[in-house]
Structure formats: C-alpha cells, structure tokens
Amino acid sequence: MGGAMVAVIIGIIWFPLVFFSLGSAVGETNVPYDVTLEIRIGPYEPIYRMSAQSNSIYSFKPDQLDQLRMVYNNFKSSGTFINNYEAADVAAVKLSIDSGNIWGISPPDRKRMVAEINSTNPVQVRLDYKISHQTSKPEDTGIIRKGVAITLPAETEDRANLLKMLEGLPADPVLLQYLLPKFIKVTNRGTVEPVEELMLPQPDEKAASLRNITTNLNKTGEEEWWRIREECNDTNYELFLRDLPYQDCSNSIILYTFNDKVFPPTLEFISGGGIIGLYTTLVLVASRILRGFFSDQCGKIMFEDLPNVDRVLQLCLDIYLVREASEFALEEDLFAKLVFLFRSPETLIKWTRPKEELADDDEDEDPEDGAGGDH
Ligand SMILES: *[C@@H]1O[C@H](CO)[C@@H](O)[C@H](O)[C@H]1NC(C)=O
Ligand SMILES: *[C@@H]1O[C@H](CO)[C@@H](O)[C@H](O)[C@H]1NC(C)=O
Ligand SMILES: *[C@@H]1O[C@H](CO)[C@@H](O)[C@H](O)[C@H]1NC(C)=O
Ligand SMILES: *[C@@H]1O[C@H](CO)[C@@H](O)[C@H](O)[C@H]1NC(C)=O
C-alpha cells in the first residue's frame, strides 16, 4: 500500500509536466491564417502594408524541414530549436515587396513629414506585425501584435535619400536597419517573439533576430506606393537564408513562423489555466484527499480494536432499556457514564479488558462508579 501511495504521489507531481510536454504530441497544428506587416515613418500614413492569407502561407513538408535541418547541421542550438517542431508546425509566409496599398498621404501631412525629415530630430520608423491564429480559448481572439521600432538619426544619407524621394527626385533606396523579424516564434500562450537561434549575431547583436531592409518610393502617374526589399548580402544570408525553402530575396519578403500546437478544445478545461493552474489545483485537491486519510485518525485510536466491548455495549443497551421504562433520571446518569467513558481513555481501557483479566479487575472499584451512579 505504501508503494502504491508513493506511486500515486509521484504520478500527481508528474502529471502536469507530462501533460504539457505531451501537449505537443496530442495538440493540433496551428499555422497562422493571416500575417500582416505594416511599416510607418513617424506618425504618418503607413508606407507599407501587406497581408498574407492562407494561400501565401506555406506549411513545410517533411523534406523541407529536412532541408532546414541540413542548413543548420553544424549549429547545435539551432538544431535543438528546430527539433521542437514538426514539419507542419513551421510555415513560410510570403509577402509581396510592393505595398498592398497606394500611398494615400494627404498633401498637408506630406508637408509635415518632409519638414520632420528635414529637421534635426530623430525620426522613428516602426514595423508592426500582426499574426492571427486559432485558439482553443473562446476569450482569446488569437490576434497577436508586436512591433519593432528604430530611429533614423538626423543628417544621414538615408534621411537625405528619403527627402529626395518625397520630392520626386531620383534617390537610392533608404536603408532601415534591423527592422524586419525573419523567424517568428508563435506560442499558444498568445505571444510572438523573434527567434534568435537561427541567425548569427554578426556583425551586430541585433543581426541574430532582425534583418536590414531597404525601401523606395515608386510612382506611376499620380499613384505612389512604397516597395521594400530585404538586404541579402550579409553573412547570415550566405550561411543560412540562401538555402532555406521558399527563400526568394528579390521578389518577395519571406518570414518563417514556428507555431506551437494548440490543445484540442476537449482538453482545454485541463490546460486552460496553464501549467501553474494545473499544479495548484492538483496539489490542493491531492493534499486535501491525502490529509483526509490521516487527519481523523488520531481521534479514533482509543476506540478502535478494543479487546472486549461487552460492558460498553451493555451500558448502551441499558440506556435504551431505561428510556423504554421512562426512567429518565436514570437514563441521564447512564448517559453521563457513557460520556465519561469517552472522555477518559484510561477508564475505557479498564472497562474493555479481556474477560479473563476482568476477574482480577473487579476487586478495585471502577472509579467512575461514584460519579456515574449505579449499574
Ligand atoms: C530643409 O531645411 C533646409 C534648412 O533648414 C532648407 O534650406 C531646405 O529647403 C529644406 N528642404 C526641404 C525639402 O524642405
Ligand atoms: C520603382 O523604383 C525603382 C527605383 O527607383 C525602379 O528601379 C523600379 O523600376 C520602379 N518600379 C516601378 C514598377 O516603377
Ligand atoms: C545592416 O546595415 C548596417 C548599416 O549599413 C550594416 O552595418 C550591417 O552590417 C547590416 N547588417 C546586416 C545583417 O546586413
Ligand atoms: C550589401 O549591399 C549594399 C548595396 O549593394 C552595400 O551598400 C552594403 O555594404 C552591402 N552589405 C554587406 C554587409 O556587404
């Protein structure tokens, strides 16, 4: 029994861990159904806005995952990261390099933007990405947003190029340094994080998770739109990105998402509170039950396994008898005697000696007889 109890306790302690680590096995693949990217310079009309829906979000096939593994063959921590996912959990998101919208900034706003870029204040550039995926919790919409912000310092070539573009002069593309997350980890807790395991931090810390992009303003007739491009001549591109499935630097922006599996709705009631919730509940319930087994025990010890209960039984029967006979005063005395027995385990021991010992015992008077009345 002790062994079984220990097994049960170990089982209780392990269950949440096992459940959540098997979650990746019992869960369902959960690739995003929409990925939206938006870039804005300062507070003005976004310069780039593009969405990818399911038809341009590609789940990896097993051979593509093998290709990914091959690329990171010599990099242990990258391999460990990739091994957390099955092929179908990794997705490539293909976005067009041309913004999906005509740039519709109003002329006064454009003037303000030109003035701000021409000023000596730093200008902020923000990239926001929004990832929508299925969730098993009804209260969670499954839309996750995150952003990256950089500043364009004043009096740089890029600011000058930006200014030229806005005035319609020919200009080189503007470099936006470390703005685009390339690999994104989407968890089922509703967070997204740029992955840092899949690129080397060269030549900068930030190069491990973010990519340089360039942007330029294009025009046909009166219509203007922005075009962005990933910069593809650095170490990380040469070492890894070049060989990845779907990678296509010149014609599209490719992001990769690594998606946690989602628990099926039927298991949601267990996993809803997360691993901490599950632990708390289990530990509370289990400790209640375990304590329930033992906490009453000490109160019962003196009444269990008594050697000979004939006299006590006789006392109880006598109480019934006198009640039948309406001898209530006597009943009260006898009941007081019974209560006295409960209060005094020592007397109970004397009273429940085995029959053969009773004979010796009869000589010394029962101490409670004085208090309890006749018998
Ligand atoms: C930028 O500022 C300088 C001096 O402050 C001014 O001479 C120039 O015309 C401005 N350029 C634009 C495009 O407004
Ligand atoms: C957009 O602008 C770039 C650089 O200014 C130019 O090379 C390209 O041909 C333009 N594309 C279109 C469609 O106008
Ligand atoms: C990003 O651009 C900066 C500035 O040109 C450059 O120093 C850096 O090496 C680039 N990083 C990558 C990964 O291309
Ligand atoms: C990448 O190419 C651009 C333009 O071709 C160049 O300015 C930049 O220095 C190159 N970056 C690296 C890291 O070679």
CSV table of C-alpha atoms and ligand atoms in Angstrom, one decimal:
chain,number,residue,atom,x,y,z
A,1,MET,CA,0.0,0.0,0.0
A,2,GLY,CA,2.9,2.3,0.8
A,3,GLY,CA,4.4,1.7,-2.6
A,4,ALA,CA,1.1,2.4,-4.3
A,5,MET,CA,0.7,5.6,-2.4
A,6,VAL,CA,4.2,6.8,-3.4
A,7,ALA,CA,3.4,5.9,-7.0
A,8,VAL,CA,0.2,7.9,-6.8
A,9,ILE,CA,2.0,10.9,-5.3
A,10,ILE,CA,4.7,10.8,-7.9
A,11,GLY,CA,2.0,10.4,-10.6
A,12,ILE,CA,0.3,13.6,-9.3
A,13,ILE,CA,3.5,15.5,-9.3
A,14,TRP,CA,4.4,14.4,-12.8
A,15,PHE,CA,1.1,14.6,-14.4
A,16,PRO,CA,1.1,18.3,-15.3
A,17,LEU,CA,4.6,18.1,-16.7
A,18,VAL,CA,3.8,15.0,-18.7
A,19,PHE,CA,0.5,16.5,-19.9
A,20,PHE,CA,2.1,19.7,-21.1
A,21,SER,CA,5.1,18.1,-22.7
A,22,LEU,CA,2.8,15.6,-24.5
A,23,GLY,CA,0.7,18.6,-25.4
A,24,SER,CA,2.9,19.0,-28.4
A,25,ALA,CA,2.1,15.4,-29.4
A,26,VAL,CA,-1.7,15.5,-28.8
A,27,GLY,CA,-2.1,19.1,-30.0
A,28,GLU,CA,-3.2,20.1,-33.4
A,29,THR,CA,-1.0,22.0,-35.8
A,30,ASN,CA,-1.8,25.7,-35.7
A,31,VAL,CA,-0.4,27.7,-38.6
A,32,PRO,CA,-1.5,31.3,-38.7
A,33,TYR,CA,-4.3,32.1,-41.2
A,34,ASP,CA,-3.3,35.8,-41.5
A,35,VAL,CA,0.0,37.6,-41.2
A,36,THR,CA,0.0,41.4,-41.7
A,37,LEU,CA,3.0,43.6,-41.8
A,38,GLU,CA,2.9,47.4,-41.6
A,39,ILE,CA,5.7,50.0,-41.7
A,40,ARG,CA,5.3,53.6,-40.8
A,41,ILE,CA,7.7,56.5,-40.7
A,42,GLY,CA,6.8,58.8,-37.9
A,43,PRO,CA,3.1,59.1,-37.2
A,44,TYR,CA,2.2,59.4,-40.9
A,45,GLU,CA,0.3,57.2,-43.2
A,46,PRO,CA,1.9,53.7,-43.3
A,47,ILE,CA,4.4,53.3,-46.1
A,48,TYR,CA,4.0,49.6,-46.4
A,49,ARG,CA,1.1,47.4,-45.6
A,50,MET,CA,0.7,43.9,-46.7
A,51,SER,CA,-1.2,40.8,-45.6
A,52,ALA,CA,-0.6,37.2,-46.3
A,53,GLN,CA,-3.6,34.8,-46.1
A,54,SER,CA,-3.6,31.1,-46.1
A,55,ASN,CA,-2.9,30.9,-49.8
A,56,SER,CA,0.5,32.5,-49.3
A,57,ILE,CA,1.3,30.9,-46.0
A,58,TYR,CA,3.0,27.6,-46.7
A,59,SER,CA,3.3,24.8,-44.1
A,60,PHE,CA,6.6,22.9,-44.5
A,61,LYS,CA,6.6,19.5,-46.0
A,62,PRO,CA,8.9,16.9,-44.3
A,63,ASP,CA,11.6,17.2,-46.9
A,64,GLN,CA,11.6,21.0,-46.5
A,65,LEU,CA,12.1,20.5,-42.8
A,66,ASP,CA,15.0,18.2,-43.6
A,67,GLN,CA,16.4,20.9,-45.8
A,68,LEU,CA,16.1,23.4,-42.9
A,69,ARG,CA,17.9,20.9,-40.6
A,70,MET,CA,20.6,20.4,-43.2
A,71,VAL,CA,21.3,24.1,-43.3
A,72,TYR,CA,21.8,24.2,-39.6
A,73,ASN,CA,23.6,21.0,-39.4
A,74,ASN,CA,26.7,22.4,-37.7
A,75,PHE,CA,24.8,24.7,-35.3
A,76,LYS,CA,23.8,22.8,-32.2
A,77,SER,CA,21.5,25.3,-30.6
A,78,SER,CA,19.7,26.0,-33.9
A,79,GLY,CA,19.2,22.2,-34.3
A,80,THR,CA,17.7,22.0,-30.8
A,81,PHE,CA,15.3,24.8,-31.6
A,82,ILE,CA,14.2,23.2,-34.8
A,83,ASN,CA,13.7,19.8,-33.3
A,84,ASN,CA,10.9,21.2,-31.1
A,85,TYR,CA,8.8,21.4,-34.2
A,86,GLU,CA,7.3,19.1,-36.7
A,87,ALA,CA,7.3,19.9,-40.4
A,88,ALA,CA,3.7,21.1,-40.4
A,89,ASP,CA,4.4,23.5,-37.5
A,90,VAL,CA,6.8,25.6,-39.5
A,91,ALA,CA,5.4,27.9,-42.1
A,92,ALA,CA,6.8,30.3,-44.6
A,93,VAL,CA,4.9,33.5,-45.1
A,94,LYS,CA,5.3,35.1,-48.5
A,95,LEU,CA,4.6,38.8,-48.7
A,96,SER,CA,4.9,41.0,-51.8
A,97,ILE,CA,7.7,43.5,-51.9
A,98,ASP,CA,5.2,46.1,-53.1
A,99,SER,CA,2.9,47.6,-50.5
A,100,GLY,CA,-0.7,46.4,-51.0
A,101,ASN,CA,-2.0,50.0,-50.7
A,102,ILE,CA,-1.4,53.1,-52.8
A,103,TRP,CA,0.3,55.6,-50.5
A,104,GLY,CA,-2.6,57.9,-49.7
A,105,ILE,CA,-1.0,60.6,-47.6
A,106,SER,CA,-2.7,64.0,-47.7
A,107,PRO,CA,-0.7,67.0,-49.0
A,108,PRO,CA,-0.6,68.8,-45.7
A,109,ASP,CA,0.6,65.7,-43.9
A,110,ARG,CA,3.2,65.2,-46.5
A,111,LYS,CA,4.5,68.7,-45.9
A,112,ARG,CA,4.7,68.0,-42.2
A,113,MET,CA,6.5,64.7,-42.9
A,114,VAL,CA,9.0,66.5,-45.2
A,115,ALA,CA,9.6,69.1,-42.5
A,116,GLU,CA,10.2,66.5,-39.9
A,117,ILE,CA,12.6,64.5,-42.0
A,118,ASN,CA,14.4,67.7,-42.9
A,119,SER,CA,14.7,68.6,-39.2
A,120,THR,CA,17.5,67.6,-36.9
A,121,ASN,CA,15.2,65.5,-34.7
A,122,PRO,CA,15.5,61.7,-34.9
A,123,VAL,CA,12.6,60.1,-36.9
A,124,GLN,CA,11.1,56.9,-35.7
A,125,VAL,CA,10.3,54.1,-38.0
A,126,ARG,CA,8.0,51.3,-36.8
A,127,LEU,CA,7.3,47.9,-38.1
A,128,ASP,CA,4.2,46.3,-36.7
A,129,TYR,CA,3.3,42.7,-37.4
A,130,LYS,CA,0.0,41.1,-36.6
A,131,ILE,CA,-0.4,37.3,-36.5
A,132,SER,CA,-3.8,35.7,-36.4
A,133,HIS,CA,-4.1,32.1,-35.4
A,134,GLN,CA,-6.7,29.7,-34.0
A,135,THR,CA,-7.0,29.4,-30.2
A,136,SER,CA,-8.9,27.0,-28.1
A,137,LYS,CA,-9.9,29.6,-25.6
A,138,PRO,CA,-13.1,31.5,-26.6
A,139,GLU,CA,-12.0,34.6,-24.7
A,140,ASP,CA,-8.8,34.8,-26.7
A,141,THR,CA,-9.2,36.3,-30.2
A,142,GLY,CA,-5.9,34.7,-31.4
A,143,ILE,CA,-4.7,38.0,-32.9
A,144,ILE,CA,-1.2,38.8,-31.7
A,145,ARG,CA,0.6,42.1,-32.4
A,146,LYS,CA,4.1,43.1,-31.9
A,147,GLY,CA,6.3,45.8,-33.2
A,148,VAL,CA,9.9,46.8,-33.8
A,149,ALA,CA,11.0,50.4,-33.7
A,150,ILE,CA,14.1,52.1,-34.9
A,151,THR,CA,15.2,55.7,-35.3
A,152,LEU,CA,16.7,57.3,-38.3
A,153,PRO,CA,19.3,59.7,-36.9
A,154,ALA,CA,19.4,63.2,-38.4
A,155,GLU,CA,21.8,64.3,-41.1
A,156,THR,CA,22.4,60.8,-42.6
A,157,GLU,CA,22.4,59.7,-46.2
A,158,ASP,CA,19.2,57.8,-45.6
A,159,ARG,CA,17.4,60.9,-44.4
A,160,ALA,CA,18.7,62.8,-47.4
A,161,ASN,CA,17.5,60.0,-49.7
A,162,LEU,CA,14.1,59.9,-48.1
A,163,LEU,CA,13.8,63.6,-48.6
A,164,LYS,CA,14.7,63.3,-52.2
A,165,MET,CA,12.1,60.6,-52.7
A,166,LEU,CA,9.4,62.6,-51.2
A,167,GLU,CA,10.3,65.5,-53.5
A,168,GLY,CA,10.1,63.2,-56.5
A,169,LEU,CA,13.8,63.2,-57.2
A,170,PRO,CA,15.8,60.1,-58.1
A,171,ALA,CA,17.4,58.6,-55.0
A,172,ASP,CA,19.0,55.5,-53.7
A,173,PRO,CA,16.8,53.2,-51.6
A,174,VAL,CA,16.6,54.1,-47.9
A,175,LEU,CA,18.2,51.6,-45.5
A,176,LEU,CA,16.1,50.7,-42.5
A,177,GLN,CA,18.5,49.0,-40.2
A,178,TYR,CA,17.4,45.9,-38.3
A,179,LEU,CA,13.7,46.3,-38.7
A,180,LEU,CA,12.3,43.0,-40.1
A,181,PRO,CA,12.0,39.9,-38.0
A,182,LYS,CA,12.8,36.9,-40.1
A,183,PHE,CA,12.0,34.0,-37.9
A,184,ILE,CA,9.0,34.3,-35.5
A,185,LYS,CA,8.0,32.0,-32.8
A,186,VAL,CA,4.3,31.9,-32.2
A,187,THR,CA,3.3,30.4,-28.8
A,188,ASN,CA,-0.1,29.1,-27.8
A,189,ARG,CA,0.0,31.5,-24.8
A,190,GLY,CA,-0.6,34.3,-27.2
A,191,THR,CA,2.8,35.7,-27.7
A,192,VAL,CA,5.1,36.2,-30.6
A,193,GLU,CA,8.9,36.6,-30.4
A,194,PRO,CA,11.6,37.0,-33.0
A,195,VAL,CA,13.7,33.8,-32.8
A,196,GLU,CA,17.4,34.4,-32.0
A,197,GLU,CA,18.7,30.9,-32.5
A,198,LEU,CA,18.6,30.8,-36.3
A,199,MET,CA,21.0,33.6,-37.2
A,200,LEU,CA,24.4,34.6,-36.0
A,201,PRO,CA,24.8,37.8,-34.1
A,202,GLN,CA,27.2,39.2,-36.8
A,203,PRO,CA,28.1,41.9,-37.3
A,204,ASP,CA,25.7,43.1,-34.5
A,205,GLU,CA,23.8,41.6,-31.6
A,206,LYS,CA,20.6,42.6,-33.4
A,207,ALA,CA,21.5,40.6,-36.5
A,208,ALA,CA,20.5,37.5,-34.7
A,209,SER,CA,16.8,38.3,-34.9
A,210,LEU,CA,16.3,41.2,-37.3
A,211,ARG,CA,17.1,41.9,-40.9
A,212,ASN,CA,18.1,45.1,-42.7
A,213,ILE,CA,15.6,46.2,-45.3
A,214,THR,CA,15.6,49.0,-47.9
A,215,THR,CA,12.7,50.9,-49.1
A,216,ASN,CA,11.9,53.2,-52.0
A,217,LEU,CA,9.0,55.2,-53.3
A,218,ASN,CA,7.7,54.2,-56.7
A,219,LYS,CA,5.4,56.2,-58.9
A,220,THR,CA,3.2,55.6,-61.9
A,221,GLY,CA,1.4,58.7,-63.0
A,222,GLU,CA,-0.3,60.1,-59.9
A,223,GLU,CA,-0.2,56.9,-57.9
A,224,GLU,CA,2.6,56.3,-55.5
A,225,TRP,CA,3.5,53.3,-53.5
A,226,TRP,CA,6.4,52.0,-51.5
A,227,ARG,CA,8.5,49.0,-52.1
A,228,ILE,CA,10.6,47.2,-49.5
A,229,ARG,CA,13.4,44.7,-50.0
A,230,GLU,CA,15.4,42.5,-47.7
A,231,GLU,CA,19.1,43.2,-47.8
A,232,CYS,CA,20.7,39.9,-48.9
A,233,ASN,CA,24.4,40.2,-49.0
A,234,ASP,CA,25.4,39.6,-45.4
A,235,THR,CA,26.9,36.6,-43.5
A,236,ASN,CA,23.6,35.2,-42.3
A,237,TYR,CA,22.2,35.2,-45.8
A,238,GLU,CA,25.3,33.5,-47.2
A,239,LEU,CA,25.4,30.9,-44.4
A,240,PHE,CA,21.7,30.1,-43.9
A,241,LEU,CA,19.0,32.1,-45.5
A,242,ARG,CA,20.1,31.5,-49.1
A,243,ASP,CA,19.4,27.8,-48.8
A,244,LEU,CA,16.1,27.9,-47.0
A,245,PRO,CA,12.9,26.6,-48.6
A,246,TYR,CA,10.9,29.4,-50.3
A,247,GLN,CA,13.6,32.0,-49.8
A,248,ASP,CA,13.4,34.5,-52.6
A,249,CYS,CA,15.1,37.7,-51.8
A,250,SER,CA,14.5,39.6,-55.0
A,251,ASN,CA,10.7,39.1,-55.5
A,252,SER,CA,9.2,38.7,-52.1
A,253,ILE,CA,9.6,39.2,-48.4
A,254,ILE,CA,9.7,35.8,-46.7
A,255,LEU,CA,9.1,35.3,-43.0
A,256,TYR,CA,9.2,32.0,-41.2
A,257,THR,CA,6.9,31.2,-38.3
A,258,PHE,CA,7.4,28.4,-35.8
A,259,ASN,CA,4.0,27.6,-34.3
A,260,ASP,CA,3.1,25.9,-31.1
A,261,LYS,CA,0.4,23.3,-31.4
A,262,VAL,CA,-2.9,24.1,-29.9
A,263,PHE,CA,-4.7,21.9,-27.4
A,264,PRO,CA,-7.9,20.3,-28.8
A,265,PRO,CA,-10.9,22.0,-27.3
A,266,THR,CA,-11.8,18.8,-25.4
A,267,LEU,CA,-8.7,19.1,-23.3
A,268,GLU,CA,-9.0,22.8,-22.9
A,269,PHE,CA,-10.6,22.5,-19.5
A,270,ILE,CA,-7.5,20.9,-18.2
A,271,SER,CA,-4.9,23.1,-20.0
A,272,GLY,CA,-6.9,26.4,-19.7
A,273,GLY,CA,-5.2,27.6,-16.5
A,274,GLY,CA,-1.7,26.7,-17.8
A,275,ILE,CA,0.8,24.5,-16.1
A,276,ILE,CA,0.8,26.7,-12.9
A,277,GLY,CA,-3.0,26.5,-12.6
A,278,LEU,CA,-2.9,22.8,-13.2
A,279,TYR,CA,-0.3,22.3,-10.5
A,280,THR,CA,-2.1,24.5,-8.0
A,281,THR,CA,-5.4,22.7,-8.5
A,282,LEU,CA,-3.8,19.2,-8.4
A,283,VAL,CA,-1.7,19.9,-5.3
A,284,LEU,CA,-4.7,21.4,-3.5
A,285,VAL,CA,-7.0,18.6,-4.3
A,286,ALA,CA,-4.4,15.9,-3.7
A,287,SER,CA,-3.3,17.3,-0.4
A,288,ARG,CA,-6.9,17.6,0.7
A,289,ILE,CA,-7.5,14.0,0.0
A,290,LEU,CA,-4.3,12.8,1.5
A,291,ARG,CA,-4.8,14.7,4.6
A,292,GLY,CA,-8.4,13.5,4.8
A,293,PHE,CA,-7.0,10.0,5.1
A,294,PHE,CA,-4.9,10.8,8.1
A,295,SER,CA,-6.2,13.8,9.9
A,296,ASP,CA,-9.1,12.0,11.6
A,297,GLN,CA,-7.0,9.0,12.6
A,298,CYS,CA,-5.7,10.2,15.9
A,299,GLY,CA,-9.1,10.9,17.3
A,300,LYS,CA,-10.2,7.4,16.6
A,301,ILE,CA,-7.3,5.5,18.0
A,302,MET,CA,-8.7,5.0,21.5
A,303,PHE,CA,-11.9,3.5,20.2
A,304,GLU,CA,-10.5,1.1,17.7
A,305,ASP,CA,-9.7,-2.6,18.2
A,306,LEU,CA,-10.9,-2.6,21.8
A,307,PRO,CA,-10.3,-6.2,23.2
A,308,ASN,CA,-13.7,-6.6,24.8
A,309,VAL,CA,-16.6,-4.3,24.4
A,310,ASP,CA,-19.3,-6.3,26.2
A,311,ARG,CA,-19.5,-3.9,29.1
A,312,VAL,CA,-19.7,-0.9,26.9
A,313,LEU,CA,-22.4,-2.5,24.8
A,314,GLN,CA,-24.3,-3.5,27.9
A,315,LEU,CA,-24.2,0.1,29.1
A,316,CYS,CA,-25.6,1.3,25.7
A,317,LEU,CA,-28.4,-1.3,25.8
A,318,ASP,CA,-29.1,-0.3,29.4
A,319,ILE,CA,-29.6,3.3,28.3
A,320,TYR,CA,-32.2,2.1,25.8
A,321,LEU,CA,-33.8,0.0,28.4
A,322,VAL,CA,-34.3,2.7,31.0
A,323,ARG,CA,-35.6,5.1,28.3
A,324,GLU,CA,-38.2,2.5,27.4
A,325,ALA,CA,-39.1,2.3,31.0
A,326,SER,CA,-39.4,6.1,31.2
A,327,GLU,CA,-36.7,6.2,33.9
A,328,PHE,CA,-35.3,9.5,32.6
A,329,ALA,CA,-33.3,10.4,35.7
A,330,LEU,CA,-31.6,7.1,35.5
A,331,GLU,CA,-31.1,7.5,31.7
A,332,GLU,CA,-29.4,10.8,32.4
A,333,ASP,CA,-27.0,9.1,34.8
A,334,LEU,CA,-26.2,6.3,32.5
A,335,PHE,CA,-25.6,8.6,29.6
A,336,ALA,CA,-23.3,10.7,31.8
A,337,LYS,CA,-21.4,7.5,32.4
A,338,LEU,CA,-21.1,6.9,28.7
A,339,VAL,CA,-19.8,10.4,28.1
A,340,PHE,CA,-17.4,9.9,30.9
A,341,LEU,CA,-16.0,6.8,29.2
A,342,PHE,CA,-15.4,8.8,26.0
A,343,ARG,CA,-13.6,11.5,28.0
A,344,SER,CA,-11.4,9.1,29.8
A,345,PRO,CA,-9.5,6.6,27.7
A,346,GLU,CA,-7.9,5.2,30.9
A,347,THR,CA,-11.3,4.1,32.2
A,348,LEU,CA,-12.2,2.8,28.8
A,349,ILE,CA,-9.0,0.6,28.9
A,350,LYS,CA,-10.1,-0.8,32.3
A,351,TRP,CA,-13.6,-1.4,31.0
A,352,THR,CA,-12.6,-3.2,27.9
A,353,ARG,CA,-10.1,-5.6,29.4
A,354,PRO,CA,-10.4,-9.2,28.0
A,355,LYS,CA,-12.8,-11.4,30.1
A,356,GLU,CA,-10.1,-13.4,31.8
A,357,GLU,CA,-8.5,-10.3,33.2
A,358,LEU,CA,-11.8,-8.8,34.3
A,359,ALA,CA,-11.9,-11.1,37.3
A,360,ASP,CA,-8.8,-9.5,38.9
A,361,ASP,CA,-10.1,-6.1,37.9
A,362,ASP,CA,-13.4,-6.5,39.8
A,363,GLU,CA,-11.7,-6.1,43.1
A,364,ASP,CA,-10.8,-2.5,42.7
A,365,GLU,CA,-13.9,-0.4,42.3
A,366,ASP,CA,-14.4,1.4,38.9
A,367,PRO,CA,-13.5,5.0,39.7
A,368,GLU,CA,-16.4,6.4,37.7
A,369,ASP,CA,-19.0,4.5,39.6
A,370,GLY,CA,-19.1,7.2,42.2
A,371,ALA,CA,-19.7,9.8,39.7
A,372,GLY,CA,-21.9,7.8,37.3
A,373,GLY,CA,-24.4,6.2,39.6
A,374,ASP,CA,-25.5,2.5,39.8
A,375,HIS,CA,-25.0,0.0,37.2
B,1,LIG,C1,15.5,71.6,-45.4
B,1,LIG,O1,16.0,72.6,-44.5
B,1,LIG,C2,16.9,73.5,-45.0
B,1,LIG,C3,17.4,74.4,-43.9
B,1,LIG,O2,16.7,74.3,-42.7
B,1,LIG,C4,16.1,74.3,-46.1
B,1,LIG,O3,17.1,75.2,-46.7
B,1,LIG,C5,15.6,73.3,-47.2
B,1,LIG,O4,14.9,74.0,-48.2
B,1,LIG,C6,14.8,72.3,-46.5
B,1,LIG,N1,14.4,71.3,-47.5
B,1,LIG,C7,13.1,70.9,-47.8
B,1,LIG,C8,13.0,69.9,-48.8
B,1,LIG,O5,12.2,71.4,-47.2
B,2,LIG,C1,10.5,51.6,-58.7
B,2,LIG,O1,11.6,52.3,-58.4
B,2,LIG,C2,12.9,51.7,-58.6
B,2,LIG,C3,14.0,52.6,-58.1
B,2,LIG,O2,13.6,53.9,-58.2
B,2,LIG,C4,13.0,51.4,-60.1
B,2,LIG,O3,14.2,50.7,-60.3
B,2,LIG,C5,11.8,50.4,-60.5
B,2,LIG,O4,11.8,50.2,-61.9
B,2,LIG,C6,10.5,51.1,-60.1
B,2,LIG,N1,9.4,50.2,-60.4
B,2,LIG,C7,8.3,50.5,-61.0
B,2,LIG,C8,7.3,49.4,-61.2
B,2,LIG,O5,8.1,51.6,-61.3
B,3,LIG,C1,22.7,46.3,-41.7
B,3,LIG,O1,23.1,47.6,-42.1
B,3,LIG,C2,24.2,48.2,-41.3
B,3,LIG,C3,24.4,49.6,-41.9
B,3,LIG,O2,24.7,49.5,-43.2
B,3,LIG,C4,25.4,47.3,-41.5
B,3,LIG,O3,26.5,47.8,-40.7
B,3,LIG,C5,25.1,45.9,-41.1
B,3,LIG,O4,26.2,45.1,-41.3
B,3,LIG,C6,23.9,45.4,-41.8
B,3,LIG,N1,23.6,44.1,-41.2
B,3,LIG,C7,23.2,43.1,-42.0
B,3,LIG,C8,22.9,41.8,-41.2
B,3,LIG,O5,23.2,43.1,-43.2
B,4,LIG,C1,25.1,45.0,-49.2
B,4,LIG,O1,24.9,45.6,-50.4
B,4,LIG,C2,24.7,47.0,-50.3
B,4,LIG,C3,24.4,47.6,-51.7
B,4,LIG,O2,24.7,46.7,-52.7
B,4,LIG,C4,26.0,47.6,-49.8
B,4,LIG,O3,25.9,49.0,-49.6
B,4,LIG,C5,26.3,47.0,-48.4
B,4,LIG,O4,27.5,47.5,-47.9
B,4,LIG,C6,26.4,45.5,-48.5
B,4,LIG,N1,26.5,45.0,-47.2
B,4,LIG,C7,27.3,44.0,-46.9
B,4,LIG,C8,27.3,43.5,-45.5
B,4,LIG,O5,28.1,43.5,-47.7
